[in-house]
PDB file of C-alpha atoms in Angstrom:
ATOM      1  CA  UNK A   1       0.000   0.000   0.000  1.00 51.00           C
ATOM      2  CA  UNK A   2       1.059   3.575  -0.462  1.00 51.00           C
ATOM      3  CA  UNK A   3       2.260   5.816   2.369  1.00 54.00           C
ATOM      4  CA  UNK A   4      -1.322   6.737   3.324  1.00 54.00           C
ATOM      5  CA  UNK A   5      -2.045   3.053   3.964  1.00 63.00           C
ATOM      6  CA  UNK A   6      -5.151   3.001   1.798  1.00 75.00           C
ATOM      7  CA  UNK A   7      -4.379   2.570  -1.877  1.00 86.00           C
ATOM      8  CA  UNK A   8      -2.195  -0.037  -3.577  1.00 90.00           C
ATOM      9  CA  UNK A   9       1.263   1.398  -4.188  1.00 90.00           C
ATOM     10  CA  UNK A  10       2.169   2.573  -7.722  1.00 92.00           C
ATOM     11  CA  UNK A  11       5.904   2.062  -6.998  1.00 92.00           C
ATOM     12  CA  UNK A  12       7.634  -0.041  -9.648  1.00 94.00           C
ATOM     13  CA  UNK A  13      11.387   0.308  -9.241  1.00 93.00           C
ATOM     14  CA  UNK A  14      14.380  -1.993  -9.376  1.00 94.00           C
ATOM     15  CA  UNK A  15      16.772  -1.039  -6.575  1.00 91.00           C
ATOM     16  CA  UNK A  16      19.748  -3.272  -7.288  1.00 90.00           C
ATOM     17  CA  UNK A  17      20.667  -5.748  -9.990  1.00 94.00           C
ATOM     18  CA  UNK A  18      23.361  -8.353 -10.513  1.00 91.00           C
ATOM     19  CA  UNK A  19      25.178 -11.055  -8.607  1.00 88.00           C
ATOM     20  CA  UNK A  20      27.092 -10.918  -5.316  1.00 82.00           C
ATOM     21  CA  UNK A  21      30.411 -11.660  -7.029  1.00 79.00           C
ATOM     22  CA  UNK A  22      33.469  -9.409  -6.549  1.00 71.00           C
ATOM     23  CA  UNK A  23      34.200  -7.455  -9.707  1.00 70.00           C
ATOM     24  CA  UNK A  24      30.593  -7.311 -10.889  1.00 80.00           C
ATOM     25  CA  UNK A  25      28.436  -4.227 -10.521  1.00 83.00           C
ATOM     26  CA  UNK A  26      25.465  -2.533 -12.120  1.00 88.00           C
ATOM     27  CA  UNK A  27      24.410   1.034 -12.745  1.00 87.00           C
ATOM     28  CA  UNK A  28      20.883   2.336 -13.281  1.00 89.00           C
ATOM     29  CA  UNK A  29      21.005   5.442 -15.477  1.00 85.00           C
ATOM     30  CA  UNK A  30      19.375   8.781 -14.689  1.00 80.00           C
ATOM     31  CA  UNK A  31      16.239   7.915 -16.700  1.00 84.00           C
ATOM     32  CA  UNK A  32      15.732   4.984 -14.358  1.00 85.00           C
ATOM     33  CA  UNK A  33      14.988   2.551 -17.178  1.00 92.00           C
ATOM     34  CA  UNK A  34      18.413   1.436 -18.412  1.00 94.00           C
ATOM     35  CA  UNK A  35      20.679  -0.843 -16.417  1.00 94.00           C
ATOM     36  CA  UNK A  36      24.293  -1.534 -17.353  1.00 90.00           C
ATOM     37  CA  UNK A  37      25.629  -4.654 -15.663  1.00 90.00           C
ATOM     38  CA  UNK A  38      29.369  -5.347 -15.735  1.00 85.00           C
ATOM     39  CA  UNK A  39      30.309  -8.992 -15.252  1.00 86.00           C
ATOM     40  CA  UNK A  40      33.558 -10.957 -15.240  1.00 80.00           C
ATOM     41  CA  UNK A  41      35.238 -11.441 -18.610  1.00 76.00           C
ATOM     42  CA  UNK A  42      34.855 -15.207 -18.156  1.00 79.00           C
ATOM     43  CA  UNK A  43      31.060 -15.024 -17.734  1.00 86.00           C
ATOM     44  CA  UNK A  44      28.890 -16.922 -20.201  1.00 91.00           C
ATOM     45  CA  UNK A  45      26.582 -14.144 -21.444  1.00 93.00           C
ATOM     46  CA  UNK A  46      24.188 -16.715 -22.907  1.00 95.00           C
ATOM     47  CA  UNK A  47      23.351 -18.033 -19.436  1.00 95.00           C
ATOM     48  CA  UNK A  48      23.245 -15.518 -16.576  1.00 95.00           C
ATOM     49  CA  UNK A  49      20.786 -15.505 -13.666  1.00 95.00           C
ATOM     50  CA  UNK A  50      20.895 -12.077 -11.999  1.00 96.00           C
ATOM     51  CA  UNK A  51      19.092 -11.306  -8.784  1.00 95.00           C
ATOM     52  CA  UNK A  52      17.419  -8.024  -7.936  1.00 96.00           C
ATOM     53  CA  UNK A  53      14.977  -6.370  -5.575  1.00 95.00           C
ATOM     54  CA  UNK A  54      11.930  -4.345  -6.526  1.00 95.00           C
ATOM     55  CA  UNK A  55       9.603  -1.929  -4.762  1.00 93.00           C
ATOM     56  CA  UNK A  56       7.613  -3.458  -1.927  1.00 90.00           C
ATOM     57  CA  UNK A  57       4.659  -5.560  -3.140  1.00 92.00           C
ATOM     58  CA  UNK A  58       5.700  -5.070  -6.795  1.00 95.00           C
ATOM     59  CA  UNK A  59       6.460  -8.027  -9.052  1.00 96.00           C
ATOM     60  CA  UNK A  60       8.816  -8.484 -11.976  1.00 97.00           C
ATOM     61  CA  UNK A  61       8.901 -10.460 -15.180  1.00 97.00           C
ATOM     62  CA  UNK A  62      11.167 -12.271 -15.641  1.00 97.00           C
ATOM     63  CA  UNK A  63      11.537 -12.966 -11.924  1.00 97.00           C
ATOM     64  CA  UNK A  64      14.723 -12.452  -9.948  1.00 97.00           C
ATOM     65  CA  UNK A  65      17.131 -15.352 -10.423  1.00 96.00           C
ATOM     66  CA  UNK A  66      15.803 -16.376 -13.862  1.00 96.00           C
ATOM     67  CA  UNK A  67      18.467 -17.520 -16.323  1.00 97.00           C
ATOM     68  CA  UNK A  68      18.530 -15.331 -19.446  1.00 97.00           C
ATOM     69  CA  UNK A  69      20.652 -14.839 -22.568  1.00 97.00           C
ATOM     70  CA  UNK A  70      22.393 -11.452 -22.268  1.00 96.00           C
ATOM     71  CA  UNK A  71      24.213 -11.482 -25.632  1.00 94.00           C
ATOM     72  CA  UNK A  72      21.769  -8.660 -26.431  1.00 95.00           C
ATOM     73  CA  UNK A  73      19.787  -6.437 -24.035  1.00 95.00           C
ATOM     74  CA  UNK A  74      17.145  -8.168 -21.901  1.00 97.00           C
ATOM     75  CA  UNK A  75      13.978  -6.365 -20.825  1.00 98.00           C
ATOM     76  CA  UNK A  76      12.498  -6.615 -17.338  1.00 97.00           C
ATOM     77  CA  UNK A  77       8.999  -5.334 -16.561  1.00 97.00           C
ATOM     78  CA  UNK A  78       8.114  -4.375 -13.006  1.00 96.00           C
ATOM     79  CA  UNK A  79       4.412  -4.247 -12.155  1.00 97.00           C
ATOM     80  CA  UNK A  80       3.377  -2.146  -9.178  1.00 95.00           C
ATOM     81  CA  UNK A  81       1.171  -3.433  -6.378  1.00 94.00           C
ATOM     82  CA  UNK A  82      -1.787  -1.712  -8.073  1.00 92.00           C
ATOM     83  CA  UNK A  83      -1.495  -4.326 -10.871  1.00 93.00           C
ATOM     84  CA  UNK A  84      -1.714  -1.658 -13.567  1.00 92.00           C
ATOM     85  CA  UNK A  85       1.335   0.579 -13.371  1.00 93.00           C
ATOM     86  CA  UNK A  86       4.434  -0.863 -15.058  1.00 95.00           C
ATOM     87  CA  UNK A  87       8.002   0.162 -15.813  1.00 95.00           C
ATOM     88  CA  UNK A  88      10.275  -1.611 -18.284  1.00 96.00           C
ATOM     89  CA  UNK A  89      14.034  -1.766 -17.813  1.00 96.00           C
ATOM     90  CA  UNK A  90      16.530  -2.603 -20.564  1.00 96.00           C
ATOM     91  CA  UNK A  91      19.545  -4.470 -19.166  1.00 96.00           C
ATOM     92  CA  UNK A  92      22.786  -4.392 -21.155  1.00 93.00           C
ATOM     93  CA  UNK A  93      25.718  -6.526 -20.041  1.00 92.00           C
ATOM     94  CA  UNK A  94      29.365  -5.543 -20.429  1.00 85.00           C
ATOM     95  CA  UNK A  95      32.211  -7.922 -19.789  1.00 82.00           C
ATOM     96  CA  UNK A  96      35.088  -6.572 -17.707  1.00 72.00           C
ATOM     97  CA  UNK A  97      37.778  -7.612 -20.109  1.00 58.00           C
ATOM     98  CA  UNK A  98      40.814  -6.580 -18.097  1.00 56.00           C
ATOM     99  CA  UNK A  99      41.760  -8.057 -14.744  1.00 53.00           C
ATOM    100  CA  UNK A 100      44.663  -6.721 -12.762  1.00 51.00           C
ATOM    101  CA  UNK A 101      46.996  -9.505 -11.663  1.00 52.00           C
ATOM    102  CA  UNK A 102      49.172  -7.493  -9.281  1.00 54.00           C
ATOM    103  CA  UNK A 103      49.025  -4.186  -7.496  1.00 55.00           C
ATOM    104  CA  UNK A 104      51.201  -1.563  -9.087  1.00 55.00           C
ATOM    105  CA  UNK A 105      51.438   0.285 -12.353  1.00 54.00           C
ATOM    106  CA  UNK A 106      48.296  -0.356 -14.384  1.00 55.00           C
ATOM    107  CA  UNK A 107      49.897   1.267 -17.424  1.00 58.00           C
ATOM    108  CA  UNK A 108      51.893  -1.945 -17.884  1.00 58.00           C
ATOM    109  CA  UNK A 109      49.917  -4.293 -20.116  1.00 55.00           C
ATOM    110  CA  UNK A 110      51.549  -7.363 -18.554  1.00 56.00           C
ATOM    111  CA  UNK A 111      49.775  -6.557 -15.264  1.00 54.00           C
ATOM    112  CA  UNK A 112      46.391  -7.281 -16.854  1.00 53.00           C
ATOM    113  CA  UNK A 113      44.620 -10.402 -18.064  1.00 51.00           C
ATOM    114  CA  UNK A 114      43.924 -11.149 -20.880  1.00 47.00           C
ATOM    115  CA  UNK A 115      46.054  -8.142 -21.867  1.00 43.00           C
ATOM    116  CA  UNK A 116      45.480  -4.494 -22.612  1.00 44.00           C
ATOM    117  CA  UNK A 117      43.912  -4.069 -26.067  1.00 44.00           C
ATOM    118  CA  UNK A 118      45.646  -1.822 -28.568  1.00 41.00           C
ATOM    119  CA  UNK A 119      42.587   0.397 -28.585  1.00 43.00           C
ATOM    120  CA  UNK A 120      39.110   0.216 -27.174  1.00 44.00           C
ATOM    121  CA  UNK A 121      36.173   2.585 -27.082  1.00 42.00           C
ATOM    122  CA  UNK A 122      34.912   1.116 -23.803  1.00 45.00           C
ATOM    123  CA  UNK A 123      37.092  -0.950 -21.513  1.00 49.00           C
ATOM    124  CA  UNK A 124      36.188  -1.965 -17.983  1.00 51.00           C
ATOM    125  CA  UNK A 125      39.170  -2.155 -15.654  1.00 55.00           C
ATOM    126  CA  UNK A 126      38.722  -4.260 -12.532  1.00 54.00           C
ATOM    127  CA  UNK A 127      41.324  -3.786  -9.820  1.00 54.00           C
ATOM    128  CA  UNK A 128      41.325  -7.314  -8.449  1.00 51.00           C
ATOM    129  CA  UNK A 129      44.001  -6.918  -5.773  1.00 52.00           C
ATOM    130  CA  UNK A 130      44.308  -4.286  -3.060  1.00 54.00           C
ATOM    131  CA  UNK A 131      47.188  -1.871  -3.330  1.00 55.00           C
ATOM    132  CA  UNK A 132      48.268   1.403  -4.835  1.00 56.00           C
ATOM    133  CA  UNK A 133      47.783   1.849  -8.560  1.00 55.00           C
ATOM    134  CA  UNK A 134      49.622   4.384 -10.650  1.00 53.00           C
ATOM    135  CA  UNK A 135      49.850   5.333 -14.289  1.00 53.00           C
ATOM    136  CA  UNK A 136      52.972   6.504 -16.045  1.00 49.00           C
ATOM    137  CA  UNK A 137      51.080   7.212 -19.253  1.00 51.00           C
ATOM    138  CA  UNK A 138      49.671  10.580 -20.211  1.00 51.00           C
ATOM    139  CA  UNK A 139      46.024   9.560 -20.239  1.00 52.00           C
ATOM    140  CA  UNK A 140      44.934  12.891 -21.675  1.00 54.00           C
ATOM    141  CA  UNK A 141      41.384  13.702 -22.637  1.00 52.00           C
ATOM    142  CA  UNK A 142      40.612  10.221 -23.970  1.00 51.00           C
ATOM    143  CA  UNK A 143      40.479   8.593 -20.532  1.00 50.00           C
ATOM    144  CA  UNK A 144      37.327   8.681 -18.449  1.00 46.00           C
ATOM    145  CA  UNK A 145      37.135   6.989 -15.071  1.00 47.00           C
ATOM    146  CA  UNK A 146      33.529   6.563 -13.994  1.00 42.00           C
ATOM    147  CA  UNK A 147      33.544   3.750 -11.459  1.00 44.00           C
ATOM    148  CA  UNK A 148      35.985   1.936  -9.210  1.00 47.00           C
ATOM    149  CA  UNK A 149      35.584  -1.354  -7.417  1.00 45.00           C
ATOM    150  CA  UNK A 150      38.100  -1.921  -4.621  1.00 47.00           C
ATOM    151  CA  UNK A 151      37.223  -5.482  -3.749  1.00 46.00           C
ATOM    152  CA  UNK A 152      39.387  -8.495  -3.836  1.00 43.00           C
ATOM    153  CA  UNK A 153      38.990 -12.123  -4.628  1.00 43.00           C
ATOM    154  CA  UNK A 154      36.532 -13.899  -2.336  1.00 39.00           C
TER     155      UNK A 154
END
């Protein structure tokens, strides 16, 4: 029910999305309808079963924990408690294709698995080991850092 306690709630939001695995994370954009989920580079995109939570008394289709093929965006529809109000989310999966193997200078390609690509429009860097990271390269205007994960292997 809504805050007044009388009417069914129209809330239809996804609050978190993904798997509780170090190095994976998701971001819901400012429109609130697009989710970008970054997974390990070894993940099989054709068979992922993310979990998520929705607004109280809302339901989702597909349900949390359902195995889906994420080789292209997957759509999730959340239906509010009122049974009428819906919101559809498009979930796009990115694979974190670079894993740091040691703390230290992340400008050195040998410190990353499977190796730093010669060029990439979008590369997810996952700092897999705690420590100080430095860069000796002039990253210039082409580098944008928008998210850091400082976890470690479980």
